[in-house]
XYZ file of C-alpha atoms in Angstrom:
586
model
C -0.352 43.916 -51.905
C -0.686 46.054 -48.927
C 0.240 49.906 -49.056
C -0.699 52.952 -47.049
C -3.765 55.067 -47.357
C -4.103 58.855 -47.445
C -7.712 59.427 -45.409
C -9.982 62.077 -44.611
C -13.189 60.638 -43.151
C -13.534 58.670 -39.822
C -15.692 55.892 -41.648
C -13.636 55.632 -45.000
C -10.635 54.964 -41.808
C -12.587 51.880 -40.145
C -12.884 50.622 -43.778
C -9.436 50.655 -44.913
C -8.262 49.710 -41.486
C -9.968 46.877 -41.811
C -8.287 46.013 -45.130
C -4.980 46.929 -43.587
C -5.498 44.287 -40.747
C -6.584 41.523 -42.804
C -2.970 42.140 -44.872
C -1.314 41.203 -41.811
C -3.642 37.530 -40.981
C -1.550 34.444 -42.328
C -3.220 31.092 -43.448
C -2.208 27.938 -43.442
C -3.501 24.359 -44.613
C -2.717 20.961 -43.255
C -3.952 17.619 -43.387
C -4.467 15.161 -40.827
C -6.004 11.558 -41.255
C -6.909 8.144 -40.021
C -6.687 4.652 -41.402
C -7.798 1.356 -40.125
C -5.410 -1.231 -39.196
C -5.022 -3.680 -42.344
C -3.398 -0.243 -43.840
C 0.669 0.045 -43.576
C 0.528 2.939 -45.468
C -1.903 5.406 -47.077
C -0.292 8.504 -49.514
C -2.035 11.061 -50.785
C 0.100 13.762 -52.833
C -0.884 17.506 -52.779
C 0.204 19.850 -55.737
C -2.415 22.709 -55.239
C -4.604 24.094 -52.745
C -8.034 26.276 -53.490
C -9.956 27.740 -51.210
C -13.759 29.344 -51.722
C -16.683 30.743 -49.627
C -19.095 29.279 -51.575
C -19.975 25.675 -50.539
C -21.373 25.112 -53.952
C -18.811 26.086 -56.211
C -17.317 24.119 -58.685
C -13.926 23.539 -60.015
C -14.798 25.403 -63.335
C -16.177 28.682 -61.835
C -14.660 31.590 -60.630
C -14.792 31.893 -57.376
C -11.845 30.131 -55.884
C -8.402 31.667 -54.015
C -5.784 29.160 -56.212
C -2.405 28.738 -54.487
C 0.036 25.767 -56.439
C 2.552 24.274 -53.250
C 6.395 25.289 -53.933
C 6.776 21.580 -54.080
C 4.180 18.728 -53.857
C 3.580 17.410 -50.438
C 2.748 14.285 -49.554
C 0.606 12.748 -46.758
C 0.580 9.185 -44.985
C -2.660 9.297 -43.162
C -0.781 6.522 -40.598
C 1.651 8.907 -39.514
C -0.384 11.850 -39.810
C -3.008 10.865 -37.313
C -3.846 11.383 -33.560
C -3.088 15.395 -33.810
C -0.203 15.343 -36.285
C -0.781 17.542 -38.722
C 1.482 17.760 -42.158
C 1.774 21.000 -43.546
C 0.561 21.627 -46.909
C 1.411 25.268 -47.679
C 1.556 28.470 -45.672
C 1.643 32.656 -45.489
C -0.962 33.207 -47.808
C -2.729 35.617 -47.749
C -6.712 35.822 -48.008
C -9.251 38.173 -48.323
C -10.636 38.279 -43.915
C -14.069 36.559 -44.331
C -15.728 33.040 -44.386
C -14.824 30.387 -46.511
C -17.176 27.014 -46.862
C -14.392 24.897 -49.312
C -11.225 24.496 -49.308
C -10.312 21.625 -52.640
C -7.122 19.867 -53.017
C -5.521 19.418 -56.310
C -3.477 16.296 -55.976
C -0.589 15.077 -58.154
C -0.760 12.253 -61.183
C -0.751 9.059 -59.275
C 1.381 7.583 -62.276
C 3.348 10.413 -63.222
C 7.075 11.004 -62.192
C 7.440 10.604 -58.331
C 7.585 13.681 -56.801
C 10.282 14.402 -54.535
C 8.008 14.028 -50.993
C 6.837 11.161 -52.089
C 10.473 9.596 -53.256
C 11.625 10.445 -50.139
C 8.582 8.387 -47.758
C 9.244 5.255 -50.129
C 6.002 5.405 -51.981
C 6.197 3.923 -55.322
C 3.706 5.842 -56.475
C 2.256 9.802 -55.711
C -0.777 8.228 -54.694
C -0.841 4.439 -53.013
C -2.623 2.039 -50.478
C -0.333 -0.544 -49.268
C -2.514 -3.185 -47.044
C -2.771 -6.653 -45.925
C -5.528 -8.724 -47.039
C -7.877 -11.279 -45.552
C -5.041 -13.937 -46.440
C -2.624 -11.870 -44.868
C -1.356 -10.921 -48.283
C 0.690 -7.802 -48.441
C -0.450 -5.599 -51.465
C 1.184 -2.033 -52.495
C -1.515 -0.565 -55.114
C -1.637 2.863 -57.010
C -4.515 4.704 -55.632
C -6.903 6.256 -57.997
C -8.231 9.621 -58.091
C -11.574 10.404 -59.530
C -11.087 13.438 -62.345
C -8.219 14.818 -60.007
C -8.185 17.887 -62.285
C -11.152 18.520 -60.388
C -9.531 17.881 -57.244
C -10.921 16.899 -53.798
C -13.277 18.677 -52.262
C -13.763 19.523 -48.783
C -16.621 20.901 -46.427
C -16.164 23.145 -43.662
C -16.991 26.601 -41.124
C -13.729 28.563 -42.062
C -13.250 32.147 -40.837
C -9.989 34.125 -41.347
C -10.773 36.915 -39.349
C -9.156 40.614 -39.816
C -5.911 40.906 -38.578
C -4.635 42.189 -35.253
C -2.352 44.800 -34.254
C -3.236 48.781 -33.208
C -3.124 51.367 -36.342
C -0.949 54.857 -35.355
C -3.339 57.640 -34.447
C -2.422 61.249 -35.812
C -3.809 64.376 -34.310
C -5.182 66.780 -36.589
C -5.988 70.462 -36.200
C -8.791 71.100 -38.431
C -12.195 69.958 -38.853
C -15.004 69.347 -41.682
C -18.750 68.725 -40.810
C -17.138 67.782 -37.477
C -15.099 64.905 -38.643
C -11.682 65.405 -37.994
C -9.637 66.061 -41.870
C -6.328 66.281 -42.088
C -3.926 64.200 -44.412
C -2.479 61.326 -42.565
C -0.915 57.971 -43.440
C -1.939 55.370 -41.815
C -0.081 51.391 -41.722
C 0.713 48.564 -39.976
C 3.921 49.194 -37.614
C 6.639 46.846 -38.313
C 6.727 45.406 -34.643
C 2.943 44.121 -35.288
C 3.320 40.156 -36.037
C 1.119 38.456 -38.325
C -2.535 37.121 -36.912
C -1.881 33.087 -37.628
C -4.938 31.129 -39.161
C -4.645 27.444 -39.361
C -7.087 25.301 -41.138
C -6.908 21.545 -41.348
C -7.923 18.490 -43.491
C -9.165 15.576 -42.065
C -9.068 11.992 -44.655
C -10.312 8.720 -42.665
C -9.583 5.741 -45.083
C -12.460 3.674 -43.233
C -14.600 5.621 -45.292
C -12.567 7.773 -47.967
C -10.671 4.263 -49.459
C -12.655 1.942 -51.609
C -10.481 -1.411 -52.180
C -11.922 -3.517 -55.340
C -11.362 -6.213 -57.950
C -11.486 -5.576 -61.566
C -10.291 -9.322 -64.013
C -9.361 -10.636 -60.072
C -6.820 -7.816 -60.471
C -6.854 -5.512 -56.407
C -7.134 -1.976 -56.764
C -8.225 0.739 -54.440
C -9.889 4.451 -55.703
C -9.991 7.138 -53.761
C -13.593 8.072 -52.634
C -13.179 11.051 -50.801
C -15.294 12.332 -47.553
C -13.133 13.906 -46.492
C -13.576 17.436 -43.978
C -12.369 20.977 -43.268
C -11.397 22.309 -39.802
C -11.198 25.693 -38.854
C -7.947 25.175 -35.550
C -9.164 28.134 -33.896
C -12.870 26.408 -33.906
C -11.549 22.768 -32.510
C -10.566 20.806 -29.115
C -9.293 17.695 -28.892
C -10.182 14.427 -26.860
C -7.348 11.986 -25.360
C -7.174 8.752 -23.655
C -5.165 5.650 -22.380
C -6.011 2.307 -22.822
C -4.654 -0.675 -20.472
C -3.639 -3.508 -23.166
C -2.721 -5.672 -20.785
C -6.063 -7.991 -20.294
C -5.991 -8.715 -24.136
C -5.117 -11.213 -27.133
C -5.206 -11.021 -30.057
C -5.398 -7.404 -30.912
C -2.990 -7.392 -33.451
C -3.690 -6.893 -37.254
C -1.623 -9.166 -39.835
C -0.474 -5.586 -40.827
C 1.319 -5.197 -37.326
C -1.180 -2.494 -36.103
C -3.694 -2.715 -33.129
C -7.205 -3.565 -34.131
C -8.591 -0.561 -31.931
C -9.403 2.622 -33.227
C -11.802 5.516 -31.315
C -14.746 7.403 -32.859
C -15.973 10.839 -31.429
C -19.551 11.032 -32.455
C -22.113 12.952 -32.074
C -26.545 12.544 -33.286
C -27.727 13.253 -36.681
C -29.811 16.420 -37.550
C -33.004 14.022 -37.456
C -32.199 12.367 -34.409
C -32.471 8.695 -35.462
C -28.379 7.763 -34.651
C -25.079 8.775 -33.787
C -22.922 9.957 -36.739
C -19.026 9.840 -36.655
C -17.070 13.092 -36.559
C -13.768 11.753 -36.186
C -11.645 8.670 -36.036
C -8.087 7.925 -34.639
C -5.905 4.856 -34.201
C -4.992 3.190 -30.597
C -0.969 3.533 -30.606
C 0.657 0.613 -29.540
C 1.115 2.165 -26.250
C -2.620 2.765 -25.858
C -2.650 6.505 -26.590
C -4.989 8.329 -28.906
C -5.961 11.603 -29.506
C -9.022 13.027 -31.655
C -8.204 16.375 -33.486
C -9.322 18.385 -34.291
C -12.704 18.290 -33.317
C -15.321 21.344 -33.725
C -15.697 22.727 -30.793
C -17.442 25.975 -29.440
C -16.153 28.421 -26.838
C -19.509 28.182 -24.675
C -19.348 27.719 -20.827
C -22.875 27.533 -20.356
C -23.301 25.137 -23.583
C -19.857 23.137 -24.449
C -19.464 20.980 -27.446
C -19.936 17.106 -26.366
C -18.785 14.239 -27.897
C -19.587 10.156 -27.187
C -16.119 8.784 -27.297
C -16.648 5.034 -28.770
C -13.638 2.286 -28.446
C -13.965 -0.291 -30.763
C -11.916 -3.560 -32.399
C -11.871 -6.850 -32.830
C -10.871 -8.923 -30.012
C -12.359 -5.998 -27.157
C -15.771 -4.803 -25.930
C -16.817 -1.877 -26.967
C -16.328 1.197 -24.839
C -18.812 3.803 -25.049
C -17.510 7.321 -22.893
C -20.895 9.835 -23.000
C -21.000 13.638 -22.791
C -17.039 14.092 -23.412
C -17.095 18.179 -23.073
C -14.435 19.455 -25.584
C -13.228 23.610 -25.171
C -11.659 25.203 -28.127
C -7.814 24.776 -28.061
C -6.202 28.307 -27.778
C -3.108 26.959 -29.197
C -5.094 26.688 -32.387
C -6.679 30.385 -32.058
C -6.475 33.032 -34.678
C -5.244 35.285 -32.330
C -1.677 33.242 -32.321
C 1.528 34.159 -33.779
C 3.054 30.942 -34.976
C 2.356 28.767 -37.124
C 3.533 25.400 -34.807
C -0.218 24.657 -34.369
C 0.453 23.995 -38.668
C 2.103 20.759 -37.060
C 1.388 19.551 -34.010
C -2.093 19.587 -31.816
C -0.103 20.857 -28.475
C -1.767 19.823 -25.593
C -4.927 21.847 -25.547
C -7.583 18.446 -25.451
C -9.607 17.019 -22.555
C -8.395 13.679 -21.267
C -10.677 10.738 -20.740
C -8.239 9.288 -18.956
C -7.099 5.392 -18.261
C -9.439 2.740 -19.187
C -9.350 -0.933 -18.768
C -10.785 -2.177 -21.925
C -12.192 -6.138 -21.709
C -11.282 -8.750 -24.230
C -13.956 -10.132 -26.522
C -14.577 -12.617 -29.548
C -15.176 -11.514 -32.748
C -16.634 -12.465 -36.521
C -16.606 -10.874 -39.918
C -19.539 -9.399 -41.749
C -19.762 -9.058 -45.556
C -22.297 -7.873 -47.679
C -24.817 -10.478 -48.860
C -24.969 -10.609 -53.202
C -28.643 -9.423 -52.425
C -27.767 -5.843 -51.286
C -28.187 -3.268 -53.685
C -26.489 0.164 -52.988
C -24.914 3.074 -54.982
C -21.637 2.694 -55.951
C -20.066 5.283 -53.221
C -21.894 3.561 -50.334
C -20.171 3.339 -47.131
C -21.462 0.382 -44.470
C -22.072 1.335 -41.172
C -22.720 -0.919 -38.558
C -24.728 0.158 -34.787
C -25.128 -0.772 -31.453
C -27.672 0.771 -29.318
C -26.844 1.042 -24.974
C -30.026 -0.142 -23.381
C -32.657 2.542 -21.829
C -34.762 5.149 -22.452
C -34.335 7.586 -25.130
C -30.846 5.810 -26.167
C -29.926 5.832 -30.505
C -27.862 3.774 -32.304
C -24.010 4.454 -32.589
C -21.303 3.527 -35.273
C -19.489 0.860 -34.144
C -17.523 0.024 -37.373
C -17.627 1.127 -41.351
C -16.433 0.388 -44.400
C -16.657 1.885 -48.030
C -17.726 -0.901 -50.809
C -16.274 -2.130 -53.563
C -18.152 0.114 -56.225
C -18.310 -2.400 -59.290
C -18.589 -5.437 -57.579
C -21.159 -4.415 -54.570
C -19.416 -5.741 -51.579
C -16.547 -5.816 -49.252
C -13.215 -6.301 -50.281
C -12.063 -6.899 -46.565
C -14.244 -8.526 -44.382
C -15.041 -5.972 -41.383
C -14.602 -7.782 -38.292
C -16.789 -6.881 -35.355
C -16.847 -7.663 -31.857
C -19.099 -9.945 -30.566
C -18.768 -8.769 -26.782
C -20.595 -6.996 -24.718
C -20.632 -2.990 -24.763
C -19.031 -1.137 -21.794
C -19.902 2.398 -21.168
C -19.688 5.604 -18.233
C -20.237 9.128 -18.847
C -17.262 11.882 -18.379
C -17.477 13.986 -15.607
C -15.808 17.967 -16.171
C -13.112 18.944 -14.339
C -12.903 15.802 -12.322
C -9.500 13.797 -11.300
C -11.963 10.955 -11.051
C -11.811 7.666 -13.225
C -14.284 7.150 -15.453
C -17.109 3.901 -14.014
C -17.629 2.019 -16.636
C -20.996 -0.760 -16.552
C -21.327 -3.807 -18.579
C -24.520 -4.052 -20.830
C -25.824 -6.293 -23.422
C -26.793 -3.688 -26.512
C -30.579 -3.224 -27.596
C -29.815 -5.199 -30.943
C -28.913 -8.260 -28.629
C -25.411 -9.916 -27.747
C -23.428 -9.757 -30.568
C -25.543 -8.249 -33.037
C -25.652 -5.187 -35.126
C -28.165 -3.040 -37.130
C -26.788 -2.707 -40.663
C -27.761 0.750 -42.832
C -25.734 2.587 -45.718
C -24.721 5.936 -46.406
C -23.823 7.810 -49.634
C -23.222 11.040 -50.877
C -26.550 12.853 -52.529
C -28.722 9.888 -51.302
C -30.325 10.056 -47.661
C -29.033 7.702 -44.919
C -30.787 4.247 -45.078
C -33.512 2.615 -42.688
C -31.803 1.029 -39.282
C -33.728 -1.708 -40.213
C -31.698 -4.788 -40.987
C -29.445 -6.941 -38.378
C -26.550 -8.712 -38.471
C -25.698 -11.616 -35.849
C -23.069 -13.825 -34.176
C -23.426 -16.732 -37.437
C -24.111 -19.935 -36.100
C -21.613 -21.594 -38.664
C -18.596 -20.047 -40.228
C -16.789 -16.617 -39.422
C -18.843 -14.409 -41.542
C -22.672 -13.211 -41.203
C -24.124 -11.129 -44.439
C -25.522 -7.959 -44.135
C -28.482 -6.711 -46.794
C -28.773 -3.019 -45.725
C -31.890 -1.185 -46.963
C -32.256 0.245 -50.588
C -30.942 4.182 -50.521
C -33.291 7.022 -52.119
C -32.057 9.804 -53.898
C -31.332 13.249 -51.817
C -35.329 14.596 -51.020
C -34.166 17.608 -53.409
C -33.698 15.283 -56.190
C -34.935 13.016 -58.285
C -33.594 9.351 -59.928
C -31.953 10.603 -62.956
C -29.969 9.044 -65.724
C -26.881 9.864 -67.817
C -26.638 7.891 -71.737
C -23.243 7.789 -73.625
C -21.611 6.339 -76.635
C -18.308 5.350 -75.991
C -15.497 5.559 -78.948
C -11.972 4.362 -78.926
C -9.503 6.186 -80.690
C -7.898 2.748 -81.392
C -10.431 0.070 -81.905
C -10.561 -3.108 -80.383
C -8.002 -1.982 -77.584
C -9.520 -2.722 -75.134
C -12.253 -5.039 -74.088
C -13.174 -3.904 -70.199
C -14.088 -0.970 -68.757
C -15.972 1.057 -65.980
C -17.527 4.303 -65.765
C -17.359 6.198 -62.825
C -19.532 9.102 -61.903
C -18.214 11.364 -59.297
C -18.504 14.892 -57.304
C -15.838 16.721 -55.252
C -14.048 13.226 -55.262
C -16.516 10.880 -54.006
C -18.638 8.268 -56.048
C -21.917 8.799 -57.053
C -22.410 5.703 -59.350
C -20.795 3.335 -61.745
C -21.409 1.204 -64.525
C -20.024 -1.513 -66.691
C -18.327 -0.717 -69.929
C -18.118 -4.263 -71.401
C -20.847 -4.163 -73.280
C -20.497 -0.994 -75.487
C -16.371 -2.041 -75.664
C -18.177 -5.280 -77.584
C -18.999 -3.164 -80.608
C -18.484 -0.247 -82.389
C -19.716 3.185 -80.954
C -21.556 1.396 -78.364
C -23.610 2.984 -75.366
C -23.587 2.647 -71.932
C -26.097 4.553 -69.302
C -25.867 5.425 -65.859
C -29.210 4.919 -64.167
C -30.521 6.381 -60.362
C -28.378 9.449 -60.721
C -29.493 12.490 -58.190
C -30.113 14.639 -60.429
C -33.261 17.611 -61.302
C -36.191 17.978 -63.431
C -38.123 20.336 -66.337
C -39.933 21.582 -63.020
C -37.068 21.451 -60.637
C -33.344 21.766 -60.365
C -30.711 20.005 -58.429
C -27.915 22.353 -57.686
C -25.587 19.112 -56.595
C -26.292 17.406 -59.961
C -23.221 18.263 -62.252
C -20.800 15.363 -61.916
C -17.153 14.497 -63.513
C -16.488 11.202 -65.453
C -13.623 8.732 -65.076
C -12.934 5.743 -67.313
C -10.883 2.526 -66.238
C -10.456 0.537 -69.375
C -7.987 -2.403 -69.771
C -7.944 -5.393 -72.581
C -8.608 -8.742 -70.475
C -5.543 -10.523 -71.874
C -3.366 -8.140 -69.565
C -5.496 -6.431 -67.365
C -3.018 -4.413 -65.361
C -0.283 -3.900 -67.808
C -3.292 -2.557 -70.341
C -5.000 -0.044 -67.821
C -5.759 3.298 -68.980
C -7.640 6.393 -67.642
C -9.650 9.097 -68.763
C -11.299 11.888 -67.233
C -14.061 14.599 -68.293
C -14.447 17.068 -65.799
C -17.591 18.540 -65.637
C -19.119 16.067 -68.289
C -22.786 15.068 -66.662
C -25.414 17.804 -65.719
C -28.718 16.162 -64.657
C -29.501 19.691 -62.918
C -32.146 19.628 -64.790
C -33.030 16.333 -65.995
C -31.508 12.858 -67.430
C -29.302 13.121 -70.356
C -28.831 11.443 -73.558
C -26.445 11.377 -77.044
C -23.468 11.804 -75.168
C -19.987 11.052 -76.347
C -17.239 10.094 -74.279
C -13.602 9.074 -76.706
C -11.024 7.010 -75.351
C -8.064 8.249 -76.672
């Protein structure tokens, strides 16, 4: 709580005023998402928010700011996309520093529906609702990975000390030449509260995985998702002219387009994807928030990419993105909580070309951790050009492939650069892509493993609709080192249940699974989880303590048996693999 401050030195002033200011800064948390277009709907429940400026600290330690929501909230990441922002909580207030985390605590997918999500339509706290390849409408409880844990989140936050001028007295006296006397000094009650709005970003392309357990669907949630600081971000816009295409349209009603600001990795190999945002039916999008800098002389730039079946991809380079000052710290509302306001460079109107397209699965050859997420690149012809993300998908992490086909374009690629501060439109050239007409290089990505070679291609298949991918074998994060975690499993009832899967997670996302059928077969059976990132005798991994979840169901009713457990915190390979276990299925 603040109160005022008797004072008698000029430093011990600056200190306390300092303390005083950051009383008066406000924070508040949204969320924001994307979803590709076989998703209807996407929920994801809030109950708690944490916050921490460590980037390494876990659930169980100490240093987290804990703040439970007056009431659960509850997110659709198809309306909340394009710059709308739902509000998770608000007003609180936090020590003026930098925070690295902030973690979401999110509500019992089965438990009693909360009230925000009652009043949406879910059917559950936490639920997928999509259209299959069959154009088969399914509405699925979405799973969270040890959600005790929570989800956690990545990101540059500042909440700076807050504004407004402290009284000055005058004093008649001095000591060592430092003015002394008693004075009170406080915030005036005219001085409104600095506003600091920070932001969540989910993209289901990458943060759903969809899967099959006894030819049963389900979908877990395997989170990537991001932090955004408001007063840190821009936003990009755009219009697209529908009116040259067919067959856009997903069985789920949506358009097939989405856009991708992206930017190149660290090591300079290929483009990585920052942020993704549906085409409206209207041909409007806007990506927000995006990180942006408040240089002049060195802007942030984005590549804006276009991208759908039935359409040629659009590549926009060198999009130049300025902070938006409606998302500052310096503001005194919270509306930027809700809406992106209008702060965002324009790309303008483009005239987007139709295009045939074919589907691309994984082939029953690929082998990749259990988390991956496919990415597939195109590469504009010329000098010093790298590959960018034209589509992705997250696997199916038992069954090692694609629940949903991902359809690509088979087109050519259309691209311009932006030019700033021009009323110009954007030229836009054909070309055929490096990789050749049609065709893709095909790598993998996955949390504590580094990003796989760009060296396997997918093509236009000669027969059929779909052409298999076999993307190259992931290693284990350079800090680390293939570990492995051994358990027995015991059931409090025996002989309940017959099927299982263990998944091994961090901060949300999956690390690696494994089949439980086995060590169901017989009493106080085992089960180990092999190629785990994980330490040594000689070296530790900091990133190698990871929660466990168990699916188990009996096969004679697979979804009316399901069950979960969790163990938070129940692997630590920081130090090496791990044996004699126990994990009890009550």
């Amino acid at each position: 709580m603040c109160r005022f401050v008797h004072l008698r030195k000029v430093v011990a002033v600056l200190l306390v005023a300092g303390v005083l200011a950051g009383c008066s800064t406000r924070t508040y948390v949204s969320a924001t998402g994307s979803a590709p277009p076989q998703y209807t709907h996407v929920y994801i429940t809030a109950q708690q928010v944490w916050l921490s400026t460590s980037a390494l600290a876990q659930p169980g330690d100490g240093a987290w700011s804990k703040f439970t929501l007056s009431e659960p909230v509850t997110l659709d990441l198809i309306s909340a996309s394009n710059g709308t922002l739902t509000r998770l909580i608000g007003s609180l207030r936090l020590v003026p520093g930098s925070y690295a985390q902030i973690r979401l605590i999110p509500a019992d997918t089965n438990a009693a529906l909360t009230d925000s999500a009652k009043s949406i339509g879910a059917v559950y706290n936490n639920e997928v609702d999509y259209v299959d390849n069959t154009s088969v409408a399914h509405q699925l409880p979405l799973e969270m990975l040890a959600p005790e844990s929570g989800i956690g989140t990545q990101g540059s936050l500042t909440v700076p000390v807050g504004g407004g001028a402290l009284p000055v007295a005058t004093s008649n006296s001095t000591s060592n030449g430092v003015s002394g006397s008693s004075r009170t000094l406080g915030l005036g009650a005219n001085v409104p509260p600095t506003i600091v709005n920070f932001a969540v970003n989910f993209n289901a392309a990458t943060d759903i995985a969809l899967f099959t357990y006894d030819s049963q669907p389900g979908a877990v949630l395997n989170a990537h998702a991001q932090a955004f600081d408001l007063a840190k971000s821009g936003g990009i816009s755009g219009t697209l002219t529908l009116t040259n295409l067919v067959n856009i349209t997903n069985a789920s009603a949506r358009l097939n387009i989405s856009a991708t600001a992206e930017s190149v990795s660290t090591d300079g190999s290929r483009h990585v994807v920052i942020l993704s945002a549906p085409v409206h039916a209207d041909g409007t999008f806007l990506l927000y928030p995006l990180p942006a800098n408040n240089s002049t002389k060195n802007p942030t730039t984005y590549d804006v990419v276009i991208h759908g079946a039935g359409i040629q991809t659009m590549i926009i380079k060198g999009v130049q993105v300025p902070r938006n000052s409606s998302g500052s710290s310096s503001s005194t509302t919270a509306s930027t909580a809700l809406t992106a306001g209008t702060a965002t460079v324009s790309v303008g109107t483009l005239i987007p070309q139709p295009a045939s397209s074919y589907d691309v699965n994984l082939s029953a050859a690929a082998t990749l951790p259990a988390g991956a997420i496919l990415s597939l690149y195109q590469t504009l012809p010329g000098n010093g050009e790298v590959p960018y993300v034209i589509e992705q998908s997250t696997i199916d992490p038992f069954n090692n492939v694609l629940q949903m086909n991902l359809p690509v374009s088979s087109g050519l690629i259309q691209s311009g650069s932006y030019t700033p501060n021009s009323d110009q439109a954007i030229t836009l050239t054909n070309a055929t892509p490096a990789e050749g007409s049609g065709s893709y290089t095909v790598a993998a990505s996955a949390t504590s493993f580094t990003d796989g070679a760009l060296s396997s291609t997918v093509s236009t298949p000669s027969s059929g609709t779909v052409s298999l991918a076999t993307p190259a074998v992931l290693a284990v994060n350079g800090d680390a080192v293939n570990d492995s975690y051994t358990a027995t499993i015991l059931q409090g009832s025996a002989g309940s249940y017959d099927r299982g899967q263990l998944i091994v997670s961090r901060d949300g996302a999956i690390i690696a699974t494994a089949s439980l059928n086995t060590a169901l077969a017989t009493t106080n059976g085992t089960v180990t989880v092999s190629g785990l990132p994980g330490g040594s005798t000689s070296k530790s991994f900091a990133a190698g303590l990871y929660d466990v979840s168990l699916r188990v169901w009996n096969s004679t009713d697979p979804s009316g048996t399901l069950q979960h457990q969790y163990f938070p915190a129940a692997v630590d390979v920081r130090s090496g693999s791990v044996t004699g276990a126990q994990l009890t299925i009550n």
